mmCIF file of N, CA, C and O in Angstrom:
data_model
loop_
_atom_site.group_PDB
_atom_site.id
_atom_site.type_symbol
_atom_site.label_atom_id
_atom_site.label_comp_id
_atom_site.label_asym_id
_atom_site.label_seq_id
_atom_site.Cartn_x
_atom_site.Cartn_y
_atom_site.Cartn_z
ATOM 1 N N UNK I 19 105.788 79.863 87.452
ATOM 2 C CA UNK I 19 106.341 81.128 87.878
ATOM 3 C C UNK I 19 107.202 80.877 89.121
ATOM 4 O O UNK I 19 106.766 80.262 90.085
ATOM 5 N N UNK I 20 108.434 81.370 89.099
ATOM 6 C CA UNK I 20 109.343 81.128 90.219
ATOM 7 C C UNK I 20 109.168 82.181 91.305
ATOM 8 O O UNK I 20 108.689 83.282 91.062
ATOM 9 N N UNK I 21 109.567 81.807 92.509
ATOM 10 C CA UNK I 21 109.541 82.716 93.638
ATOM 11 C C UNK I 21 110.736 83.649 93.548
ATOM 12 O O UNK I 21 111.855 83.210 93.297
ATOM 13 N N UNK I 22 110.498 84.927 93.765
ATOM 14 C CA UNK I 22 111.556 85.921 93.654
ATOM 15 C C UNK I 22 111.657 86.726 94.933
ATOM 16 O O UNK I 22 110.644 87.129 95.501
ATOM 17 N N UNK I 23 112.881 86.958 95.378
ATOM 18 C CA UNK I 23 113.141 87.862 96.483
ATOM 19 C C UNK I 23 113.536 89.197 95.868
ATOM 20 O O UNK I 23 114.520 89.284 95.138
ATOM 21 N N UNK I 24 112.732 90.213 96.137
ATOM 22 C CA UNK I 24 113.001 91.549 95.630
ATOM 23 C C UNK I 24 113.748 92.322 96.708
ATOM 24 O O UNK I 24 113.278 92.427 97.841
ATOM 25 N N UNK I 25 114.914 92.837 96.357
ATOM 26 C CA UNK I 25 115.726 93.610 97.282
ATOM 27 C C UNK I 25 115.635 95.082 96.895
ATOM 28 O O UNK I 25 115.847 95.424 95.733
ATOM 29 N N UNK I 26 115.327 95.923 97.876
ATOM 30 C CA UNK I 26 115.294 97.358 97.617
ATOM 31 C C UNK I 26 116.183 98.023 98.660
ATOM 32 O O UNK I 26 115.865 98.040 99.847
ATOM 33 N N UNK I 27 117.330 98.513 98.201
ATOM 34 C CA UNK I 27 118.314 99.140 99.094
ATOM 35 C C UNK I 27 119.144 100.106 98.270
ATOM 36 O O UNK I 27 119.558 99.777 97.160
ATOM 37 N N UNK I 28 119.401 101.286 98.814
ATOM 38 C CA UNK I 28 120.169 102.283 98.058
ATOM 39 C C UNK I 28 121.677 102.091 98.171
ATOM 40 O O UNK I 28 122.439 102.791 97.525
ATOM 41 N N UNK I 29 122.116 101.115 98.933
ATOM 42 C CA UNK I 29 123.543 100.822 99.092
ATOM 43 C C UNK I 29 123.925 99.678 98.148
ATOM 44 O O UNK I 29 123.480 98.535 98.328
ATOM 45 N N UNK I 30 124.734 99.976 97.136
ATOM 46 C CA UNK I 30 125.100 98.988 96.123
ATOM 47 C C UNK I 30 125.796 97.773 96.721
ATOM 48 O O UNK I 30 125.548 96.639 96.294
ATOM 49 N N UNK I 31 126.655 97.969 97.709
ATOM 50 C CA UNK I 31 127.358 96.839 98.325
ATOM 51 C C UNK I 31 126.388 95.900 99.029
ATOM 52 O O UNK I 31 126.528 94.672 98.950
ATOM 53 N N UNK I 32 125.404 96.449 99.702
ATOM 54 C CA UNK I 32 124.390 95.629 100.373
ATOM 55 C C UNK I 32 123.576 94.864 99.338
ATOM 56 O O UNK I 32 123.349 93.660 99.483
ATOM 57 N N UNK I 33 123.133 95.543 98.284
ATOM 58 C CA UNK I 33 122.363 94.872 97.226
ATOM 59 C C UNK I 33 123.151 93.726 96.621
ATOM 60 O O UNK I 33 122.634 92.617 96.459
ATOM 61 N N UNK I 34 124.419 93.980 96.294
ATOM 62 C CA UNK I 34 125.240 92.953 95.656
ATOM 63 C C UNK I 34 125.464 91.757 96.574
ATOM 64 O O UNK I 34 125.320 90.607 96.163
ATOM 65 N N UNK I 35 125.796 92.019 97.838
ATOM 66 C CA UNK I 35 126.082 90.911 98.749
ATOM 67 C C UNK I 35 124.822 90.117 99.075
ATOM 68 O O UNK I 35 124.855 88.872 99.123
ATOM 69 N N UNK I 36 123.706 90.795 99.267
ATOM 70 C CA UNK I 36 122.464 90.076 99.562
ATOM 71 C C UNK I 36 121.992 89.284 98.349
ATOM 72 O O UNK I 36 121.515 88.156 98.487
ATOM 73 N N UNK I 37 122.128 89.854 97.161
ATOM 74 C CA UNK I 37 121.759 89.125 95.943
ATOM 75 C C UNK I 37 122.588 87.862 95.793
ATOM 76 O O UNK I 37 122.055 86.789 95.496
ATOM 77 N N UNK I 38 123.894 87.986 96.002
ATOM 78 C CA UNK I 38 124.777 86.829 95.884
ATOM 79 C C UNK I 38 124.419 85.764 96.915
ATOM 80 O O UNK I 38 124.359 84.572 96.604
ATOM 81 N N UNK I 39 124.158 86.172 98.139
ATOM 82 C CA UNK I 39 123.788 85.237 99.198
ATOM 83 C C UNK I 39 122.503 84.493 98.840
ATOM 84 O O UNK I 39 122.421 83.269 98.966
ATOM 85 N N UNK I 40 121.498 85.218 98.385
ATOM 86 C CA UNK I 40 120.223 84.593 98.024
ATOM 87 C C UNK I 40 120.376 83.640 96.844
ATOM 88 O O UNK I 40 119.829 82.532 96.852
ATOM 89 N N UNK I 41 121.124 84.059 95.842
ATOM 90 C CA UNK I 41 121.316 83.211 94.667
ATOM 91 C C UNK I 41 122.132 81.973 95.005
ATOM 92 O O UNK I 41 121.874 80.888 94.482
ATOM 93 N N UNK I 42 123.090 82.105 95.914
ATOM 94 C CA UNK I 42 123.865 80.947 96.376
ATOM 95 C C UNK I 42 122.953 79.940 97.075
ATOM 96 O O UNK I 42 123.174 78.734 96.992
ATOM 97 N N UNK I 43 121.923 80.452 97.738
ATOM 98 C CA UNK I 43 120.952 79.589 98.422
ATOM 99 C C UNK I 43 119.901 79.038 97.457
ATOM 100 O O UNK I 43 118.982 78.334 97.881
ATOM 101 N N UNK I 44 120.025 79.368 96.173
ATOM 102 C CA UNK I 44 119.114 78.838 95.173
ATOM 103 C C UNK I 44 117.845 79.653 94.972
ATOM 104 O O UNK I 44 116.884 79.171 94.377
ATOM 105 N N UNK I 45 117.830 80.888 95.444
ATOM 106 C CA UNK I 45 116.664 81.749 95.295
ATOM 107 C C UNK I 45 116.901 82.789 94.197
ATOM 108 O O UNK I 45 118.009 83.291 94.046
ATOM 109 N N UNK I 46 115.855 83.092 93.464
ATOM 110 C CA UNK I 46 115.943 84.150 92.462
ATOM 111 C C UNK I 46 115.873 85.493 93.180
ATOM 112 O O UNK I 46 115.061 85.676 94.080
ATOM 113 N N UNK I 47 116.734 86.423 92.796
ATOM 114 C CA UNK I 47 116.757 87.738 93.428
ATOM 115 C C UNK I 47 116.777 88.819 92.363
ATOM 116 O O UNK I 47 117.452 88.687 91.341
ATOM 117 N N UNK I 48 116.012 89.871 92.620
ATOM 118 C CA UNK I 48 116.033 91.072 91.781
ATOM 119 C C UNK I 48 116.308 92.240 92.702
ATOM 120 O O UNK I 48 115.632 92.401 93.715
ATOM 121 N N UNK I 49 117.287 93.067 92.328
ATOM 122 C CA UNK I 49 117.693 94.179 93.188
ATOM 123 C C UNK I 49 117.339 95.518 92.547
ATOM 124 O O UNK I 49 117.486 95.701 91.336
ATOM 125 N N UNK I 50 116.895 96.449 93.405
ATOM 126 C CA UNK I 50 116.520 97.792 92.977
ATOM 127 C C UNK I 50 117.197 98.801 93.893
ATOM 128 O O UNK I 50 117.286 98.581 95.102
ATOM 129 N N UNK I 51 117.635 99.918 93.326
ATOM 130 C CA UNK I 51 118.375 100.905 94.112
ATOM 131 C C UNK I 51 117.488 101.940 94.797
ATOM 132 O O UNK I 51 117.979 102.796 95.526
ATOM 133 N N UNK I 52 116.175 101.848 94.574
ATOM 134 C CA UNK I 52 115.258 102.784 95.229
ATOM 135 C C UNK I 52 113.849 102.198 95.228
ATOM 136 O O UNK I 52 113.521 101.316 94.421
ATOM 137 N N UNK I 53 113.027 102.741 96.105
ATOM 138 C CA UNK I 53 111.618 102.350 96.141
ATOM 139 C C UNK I 53 110.942 102.739 94.829
ATOM 140 O O UNK I 53 110.133 101.982 94.283
ATOM 141 N N UNK I 54 111.304 103.917 94.318
ATOM 142 C CA UNK I 54 110.722 104.384 93.067
ATOM 143 C C UNK I 54 111.054 103.447 91.909
ATOM 144 O O UNK I 54 110.189 103.177 91.059
ATOM 145 N N UNK I 55 112.292 102.946 91.862
ATOM 146 C CA UNK I 55 112.691 102.011 90.800
ATOM 147 C C UNK I 55 111.901 100.709 90.904
ATOM 148 O O UNK I 55 111.482 100.138 89.893
ATOM 149 N N UNK I 56 111.686 100.241 92.123
ATOM 150 C CA UNK I 56 110.896 99.023 92.317
ATOM 151 C C UNK I 56 109.459 99.232 91.842
ATOM 152 O O UNK I 56 108.909 98.399 91.121
ATOM 153 N N UNK I 57 108.852 100.339 92.231
ATOM 154 C CA UNK I 57 107.481 100.617 91.796
ATOM 155 C C UNK I 57 107.392 100.756 90.283
ATOM 156 O O UNK I 57 106.438 100.276 89.663
ATOM 157 N N UNK I 58 108.387 101.394 89.670
ATOM 158 C CA UNK I 58 108.383 101.581 88.219
ATOM 159 C C UNK I 58 108.489 100.256 87.475
ATOM 160 O O UNK I 58 107.952 100.108 86.372
ATOM 161 N N UNK I 59 109.158 99.268 88.082
ATOM 162 C CA UNK I 59 109.318 97.958 87.446
ATOM 163 C C UNK I 59 108.019 97.163 87.454
ATOM 164 O O UNK I 59 107.873 96.208 86.691
ATOM 165 N N UNK I 60 107.076 97.549 88.304
ATOM 166 C CA UNK I 60 105.781 96.887 88.408
ATOM 167 C C UNK I 60 105.919 95.379 88.585
ATOM 168 O O UNK I 60 105.248 94.595 87.915
ATOM 169 N N UNK I 61 106.786 94.962 89.496
ATOM 170 C CA UNK I 61 107.032 93.542 89.750
ATOM 171 C C UNK I 61 106.385 93.118 91.071
ATOM 172 O O UNK I 61 107.038 92.555 91.929
ATOM 173 N N UNK I 62 105.110 93.393 91.226
ATOM 174 C CA UNK I 62 104.446 93.093 92.485
ATOM 175 C C UNK I 62 103.505 91.896 92.388
ATOM 176 O O UNK I 62 102.804 91.586 93.337
ATOM 177 N N UNK I 63 103.475 91.225 91.256
ATOM 178 C CA UNK I 63 102.623 90.048 91.078
ATOM 179 C C UNK I 63 103.474 88.793 91.179
ATOM 180 O O UNK I 63 104.667 88.805 90.949
ATOM 181 N N UNK I 64 102.843 87.696 91.501
ATOM 182 C CA UNK I 64 103.533 86.420 91.565
ATOM 183 C C UNK I 64 104.126 86.167 92.933
ATOM 184 O O UNK I 64 104.128 87.037 93.799
ATOM 185 N N UNK I 65 104.615 84.945 93.121
ATOM 186 C CA UNK I 65 105.149 84.572 94.438
ATOM 187 C C UNK I 65 106.489 85.255 94.716
ATOM 188 O O UNK I 65 107.316 85.430 93.822
ATOM 189 N N UNK I 66 106.666 85.668 95.955
ATOM 190 C CA UNK I 66 107.924 86.281 96.345
ATOM 191 C C UNK I 66 107.790 87.042 97.633
ATOM 192 O O UNK I 66 106.771 86.979 98.316
ATOM 193 N N UNK I 67 108.839 87.771 97.951
ATOM 194 C CA UNK I 67 108.826 88.646 99.116
ATOM 195 C C UNK I 67 109.726 89.834 98.827
ATOM 196 O O UNK I 67 110.487 89.835 97.866
ATOM 197 N N UNK I 68 109.614 90.830 99.686
ATOM 198 C CA UNK I 68 110.357 92.066 99.516
ATOM 199 C C UNK I 68 111.268 92.265 100.723
ATOM 200 O O UNK I 68 110.794 92.276 101.862
ATOM 201 N N UNK I 69 112.571 92.363 100.482
ATOM 202 C CA UNK I 69 113.531 92.708 101.526
ATOM 203 C C UNK I 69 113.842 94.178 101.316
ATOM 204 O O UNK I 69 114.363 94.573 100.276
ATOM 205 N N UNK I 70 113.489 94.977 102.314
ATOM 206 C CA UNK I 70 113.401 96.417 102.130
ATOM 207 C C UNK I 70 114.216 97.179 103.166
ATOM 208 O O UNK I 70 114.075 96.949 104.367
ATOM 209 N N UNK I 71 115.067 98.082 102.675
ATOM 210 C CA UNK I 71 115.827 98.962 103.553
ATOM 211 C C UNK I 71 114.880 100.004 104.143
ATOM 212 O O UNK I 71 113.967 100.487 103.475
ATOM 213 N N UNK I 72 115.094 100.341 105.391
ATOM 214 C CA UNK I 72 114.234 101.307 106.069
ATOM 215 C C UNK I 72 114.492 102.736 105.569
ATOM 216 O O UNK I 72 113.570 103.459 105.235
ATOM 217 N N UNK I 73 115.763 103.119 105.530
ATOM 218 C CA UNK I 73 116.117 104.493 105.165
ATOM 219 C C UNK I 73 116.826 104.529 103.818
ATOM 220 O O UNK I 73 117.870 103.898 103.648
ATOM 221 N N UNK I 74 116.225 105.260 102.900
ATOM 222 C CA UNK I 74 116.817 105.431 101.576
ATOM 223 C C UNK I 74 116.556 106.863 101.143
ATOM 224 O O UNK I 74 115.654 107.513 101.665
ATOM 225 N N UNK I 75 117.337 107.341 100.188
ATOM 226 C CA UNK I 75 117.048 108.640 99.610
ATOM 227 C C UNK I 75 115.716 108.571 98.887
ATOM 228 O O UNK I 75 115.349 107.528 98.355
ATOM 229 N N UNK I 76 114.966 109.625 98.882
ATOM 230 C CA UNK I 76 113.642 109.596 98.258
ATOM 231 C C UNK I 76 112.655 108.879 99.161
ATOM 232 O O UNK I 76 112.640 109.077 100.374
ATOM 233 N N UNK I 77 111.860 108.014 98.575
ATOM 234 C CA UNK I 77 110.848 107.267 99.319
ATOM 235 C C UNK I 77 111.524 106.241 100.230
ATOM 236 O O UNK I 77 112.316 105.431 99.772
ATOM 237 N N UNK I 78 111.201 106.278 101.504
ATOM 238 C CA UNK I 78 111.765 105.332 102.459
ATOM 239 C C UNK I 78 110.992 104.024 102.499
ATOM 240 O O UNK I 78 109.962 103.862 101.842
ATOM 241 N N UNK I 79 111.490 103.098 103.283
ATOM 242 C CA UNK I 79 110.887 101.776 103.371
ATOM 243 C C UNK I 79 109.456 101.778 103.865
ATOM 244 O O UNK I 79 108.595 101.090 103.311
ATOM 245 N N UNK I 80 109.175 102.534 104.921
ATOM 246 C CA UNK I 80 107.806 102.590 105.434
ATOM 247 C C UNK I 80 106.856 103.215 104.419
ATOM 248 O O UNK I 80 105.701 102.799 104.301
ATOM 249 N N UNK I 81 107.356 104.194 103.669
ATOM 250 C CA UNK I 81 106.538 104.810 102.624
ATOM 251 C C UNK I 81 106.208 103.807 101.523
ATOM 252 O O UNK I 81 105.074 103.765 101.037
ATOM 253 N N UNK I 82 107.198 103.007 101.136
ATOM 254 C CA UNK I 82 106.946 101.994 100.110
ATOM 255 C C UNK I 82 105.961 100.957 100.624
ATOM 256 O O UNK I 82 105.042 100.551 99.903
ATOM 257 N N UNK I 83 106.129 100.534 101.860
ATOM 258 C CA UNK I 83 105.199 99.568 102.442
ATOM 259 C C UNK I 83 103.766 100.127 102.398
ATOM 260 O O UNK I 83 102.836 99.425 101.993
ATOM 261 N N UNK I 84 103.592 101.382 102.766
ATOM 262 C CA UNK I 84 102.274 102.015 102.740
ATOM 263 C C UNK I 84 101.719 102.096 101.317
ATOM 264 O O UNK I 84 100.525 101.849 101.092
ATOM 265 N N UNK I 85 102.573 102.452 100.375
ATOM 266 C CA UNK I 85 102.127 102.556 98.979
ATOM 267 C C UNK I 85 101.695 101.197 98.435
ATOM 268 O O UNK I 85 100.689 101.092 97.727
ATOM 269 N N UNK I 86 102.436 100.153 98.764
ATOM 270 C CA UNK I 86 102.054 98.808 98.313
ATOM 271 C C UNK I 86 100.714 98.406 98.913
ATOM 272 O O UNK I 86 99.871 97.830 98.219
ATOM 273 N N UNK I 87 100.500 98.708 100.186
ATOM 274 C CA UNK I 87 99.208 98.410 100.806
ATOM 275 C C UNK I 87 98.093 99.187 100.126
ATOM 276 O O UNK I 87 97.015 98.648 99.876
ATOM 277 N N UNK I 88 98.348 100.463 99.826
ATOM 278 C CA UNK I 88 97.349 101.292 99.155
ATOM 279 C C UNK I 88 96.960 100.688 97.804
ATOM 280 O O UNK I 88 95.804 100.730 97.396
ATOM 281 N N UNK I 89 97.931 100.076 97.133
ATOM 282 C CA UNK I 89 97.689 99.465 95.821
ATOM 283 C C UNK I 89 97.121 98.049 95.934
ATOM 284 O O UNK I 89 96.861 97.401 94.925
ATOM 285 N N UNK I 90 96.992 97.546 97.147
ATOM 286 C CA UNK I 90 96.457 96.199 97.335
ATOM 287 C C UNK I 90 97.466 95.092 97.098
ATOM 288 O O UNK I 90 97.090 93.933 96.914
ATOM 289 N N UNK I 91 98.735 95.421 97.125
ATOM 290 C CA UNK I 91 99.792 94.429 96.908
ATOM 291 C C UNK I 91 100.039 93.685 98.214
ATOM 292 O O UNK I 91 100.256 94.289 99.257
ATOM 293 N N UNK I 92 100.001 92.371 98.167
ATOM 294 C CA UNK I 92 100.151 91.551 99.365
ATOM 295 C C UNK I 92 101.519 90.871 99.441
ATOM 296 O O UNK I 92 101.643 89.777 99.973
ATOM 297 N N UNK I 93 102.523 91.497 98.940
ATOM 298 C CA UNK I 93 103.880 90.965 98.954
ATOM 299 C C UNK I 93 104.429 91.033 100.381
ATOM 300 O O UNK I 93 104.443 92.108 100.980
ATOM 301 N N UNK I 94 104.846 89.905 100.974
ATOM 302 C CA UNK I 94 105.415 89.960 102.326
ATOM 303 C C UNK I 94 106.653 90.847 102.359
ATOM 304 O O UNK I 94 107.473 90.824 101.443
ATOM 305 N N UNK I 95 106.789 91.631 103.439
ATOM 306 C CA UNK I 95 107.888 92.587 103.576
ATOM 307 C C UNK I 95 108.748 92.216 104.774
ATOM 308 O O UNK I 95 108.240 91.994 105.871
ATOM 309 N N UNK I 96 110.060 92.170 104.543
ATOM 310 C CA UNK I 96 111.054 92.010 105.598
ATOM 311 C C UNK I 96 111.920 93.254 105.557
ATOM 312 O O UNK I 96 112.537 93.552 104.534
ATOM 313 N N UNK I 97 111.943 93.997 106.655
ATOM 314 C CA UNK I 97 112.753 95.206 106.723
ATOM 315 C C UNK I 97 114.160 94.868 107.205
ATOM 316 O O UNK I 97 114.335 94.000 108.056
ATOM 317 N N UNK I 98 115.147 95.580 106.667
ATOM 318 C CA UNK I 98 116.520 95.528 107.162
ATOM 319 C C UNK I 98 116.979 96.966 107.376
ATOM 320 O O UNK I 98 116.654 97.849 106.585
ATOM 321 N N UNK I 99 117.678 97.185 108.488
ATOM 322 C CA UNK I 99 118.135 98.546 108.758
ATOM 323 C C UNK I 99 119.240 98.536 109.795
ATOM 324 O O UNK I 99 119.202 97.761 110.739
ATOM 325 N N UNK I 100 120.215 99.404 109.611
ATOM 326 C CA UNK I 100 121.219 99.618 110.649
ATOM 327 C C UNK I 100 120.740 100.692 111.612
ATOM 328 O O UNK I 100 121.371 100.942 112.627
ATOM 329 N N UNK I 101 119.600 101.316 111.283
ATOM 330 C CA UNK I 101 119.059 102.396 112.103
ATOM 331 C C UNK I 101 117.769 101.979 112.798
ATOM 332 O O UNK I 101 116.908 102.807 113.034
ATOM 333 N N UNK I 102 117.617 100.704 113.101
ATOM 334 C CA UNK I 102 116.388 100.234 113.704
ATOM 335 C C UNK I 102 116.219 100.710 115.133
ATOM 336 O O UNK I 102 117.168 100.764 115.895
ATOM 337 N N UNK I 103 115.004 101.111 115.465
ATOM 338 C CA UNK I 103 114.668 101.441 116.842
ATOM 339 C C UNK I 103 113.299 100.843 117.135
ATOM 340 O O UNK I 103 112.582 100.414 116.228
ATOM 341 N N UNK I 104 112.930 100.810 118.397
ATOM 342 C CA UNK I 104 111.687 100.151 118.790
ATOM 343 C C UNK I 104 110.458 100.797 118.155
ATOM 344 O O UNK I 104 109.631 100.092 117.570
ATOM 345 N N UNK I 105 110.290 102.121 118.203
ATOM 346 C CA UNK I 105 109.092 102.704 117.600
ATOM 347 C C UNK I 105 108.960 102.415 116.093
ATOM 348 O O UNK I 105 107.866 102.127 115.608
ATOM 349 N N UNK I 106 110.065 102.474 115.371
ATOM 350 C CA UNK I 106 110.030 102.207 113.930
ATOM 351 C C UNK I 106 109.707 100.744 113.665
ATOM 352 O O UNK I 106 108.918 100.416 112.778
ATOM 353 N N UNK I 107 110.313 99.860 114.445
ATOM 354 C CA UNK I 107 110.044 98.428 114.294
ATOM 355 C C UNK I 107 108.579 98.133 114.565
ATOM 356 O O UNK I 107 107.930 97.398 113.806
ATOM 357 N N UNK I 108 108.041 98.702 115.616
ATOM 358 C CA UNK I 108 106.629 98.495 115.956
ATOM 359 C C UNK I 108 105.737 98.997 114.830
ATOM 360 O O UNK I 108 104.784 98.320 114.423
ATOM 361 N N UNK I 109 106.042 100.176 114.311
ATOM 362 C CA UNK I 109 105.243 100.732 113.213
ATOM 363 C C UNK I 109 105.261 99.808 111.996
ATOM 364 O O UNK I 109 104.219 99.545 111.391
ATOM 365 N N UNK I 110 106.441 99.316 111.646
ATOM 366 C CA UNK I 110 106.566 98.418 110.486
ATOM 367 C C UNK I 110 105.795 97.122 110.709
ATOM 368 O O UNK I 110 105.089 96.641 109.802
ATOM 369 N N UNK I 111 105.907 96.555 111.895
ATOM 370 C CA UNK I 111 105.231 95.285 112.190
ATOM 371 C C UNK I 111 103.719 95.470 112.237
ATOM 372 O O UNK I 111 102.974 94.634 111.724
ATOM 373 N N UNK I 112 103.244 96.565 112.818
ATOM 374 C CA UNK I 112 101.808 96.828 112.849
ATOM 375 C C UNK I 112 101.244 97.032 111.454
ATOM 376 O O UNK I 112 100.080 96.753 111.203
ATOM 377 N N UNK I 113 102.082 97.518 110.547
ATOM 378 C CA UNK I 113 101.644 97.717 109.160
ATOM 379 C C UNK I 113 101.732 96.430 108.342
ATOM 380 O O UNK I 113 101.415 96.438 107.157
ATOM 381 N N UNK I 114 102.178 95.333 108.977
ATOM 382 C CA UNK I 114 102.159 94.048 108.297
ATOM 383 C C UNK I 114 103.498 93.446 107.929
ATOM 384 O O UNK I 114 103.534 92.409 107.258
ATOM 385 N N UNK I 115 104.603 94.063 108.318
ATOM 386 C CA UNK I 115 105.911 93.482 108.009
ATOM 387 C C UNK I 115 106.029 92.098 108.649
ATOM 388 O O UNK I 115 105.513 91.858 109.741
ATOM 389 N N UNK I 116 106.686 91.196 107.948
ATOM 390 C CA UNK I 116 106.905 89.851 108.450
ATOM 391 C C UNK I 116 108.016 89.831 109.492
ATOM 392 O O UNK I 116 107.938 89.114 110.480
ATOM 393 N N UNK I 117 109.050 90.652 109.270
ATOM 394 C CA UNK I 117 110.168 90.695 110.197
ATOM 395 C C UNK I 117 110.899 92.029 110.030
ATOM 396 O O UNK I 117 110.696 92.739 109.042
ATOM 397 N N UNK I 118 111.737 92.344 111.022
ATOM 398 C CA UNK I 118 112.523 93.560 110.992
ATOM 399 C C UNK I 118 113.911 93.188 111.516
ATOM 400 O O UNK I 118 114.061 92.855 112.685
ATOM 401 N N UNK I 119 114.898 93.205 110.630
ATOM 402 C CA UNK I 119 116.256 92.790 110.981
ATOM 403 C C UNK I 119 117.164 94.006 111.094
ATOM 404 O O UNK I 119 117.192 94.842 110.203
ATOM 405 N N UNK I 120 117.879 94.100 112.222
ATOM 406 C CA UNK I 120 118.828 95.207 112.388
ATOM 407 C C UNK I 120 120.240 94.721 112.211
ATOM 408 O O UNK I 120 120.542 93.568 112.400
#
């Protein structure tokens, strides 16, 4: 089973560019346009990590992180956001995020 980087971002340009960057680096990438789409795909097993946008329409990044924890999913989470602030970053890190990139 290969390691997969799961990208969840509602911005198509960000998804496309990050997917291309990861694949150029030799990593498998799967992109989803919403937290709901990622959950519906049920791709939370196996080796990988989740690169997650903080603010999206519908369920936001922190909500998805909480839902994954509730389900017992131990997928490492890296947040990306242009709207990062200290309180949000602290909340994400305390909830188990590996990193928070602005």
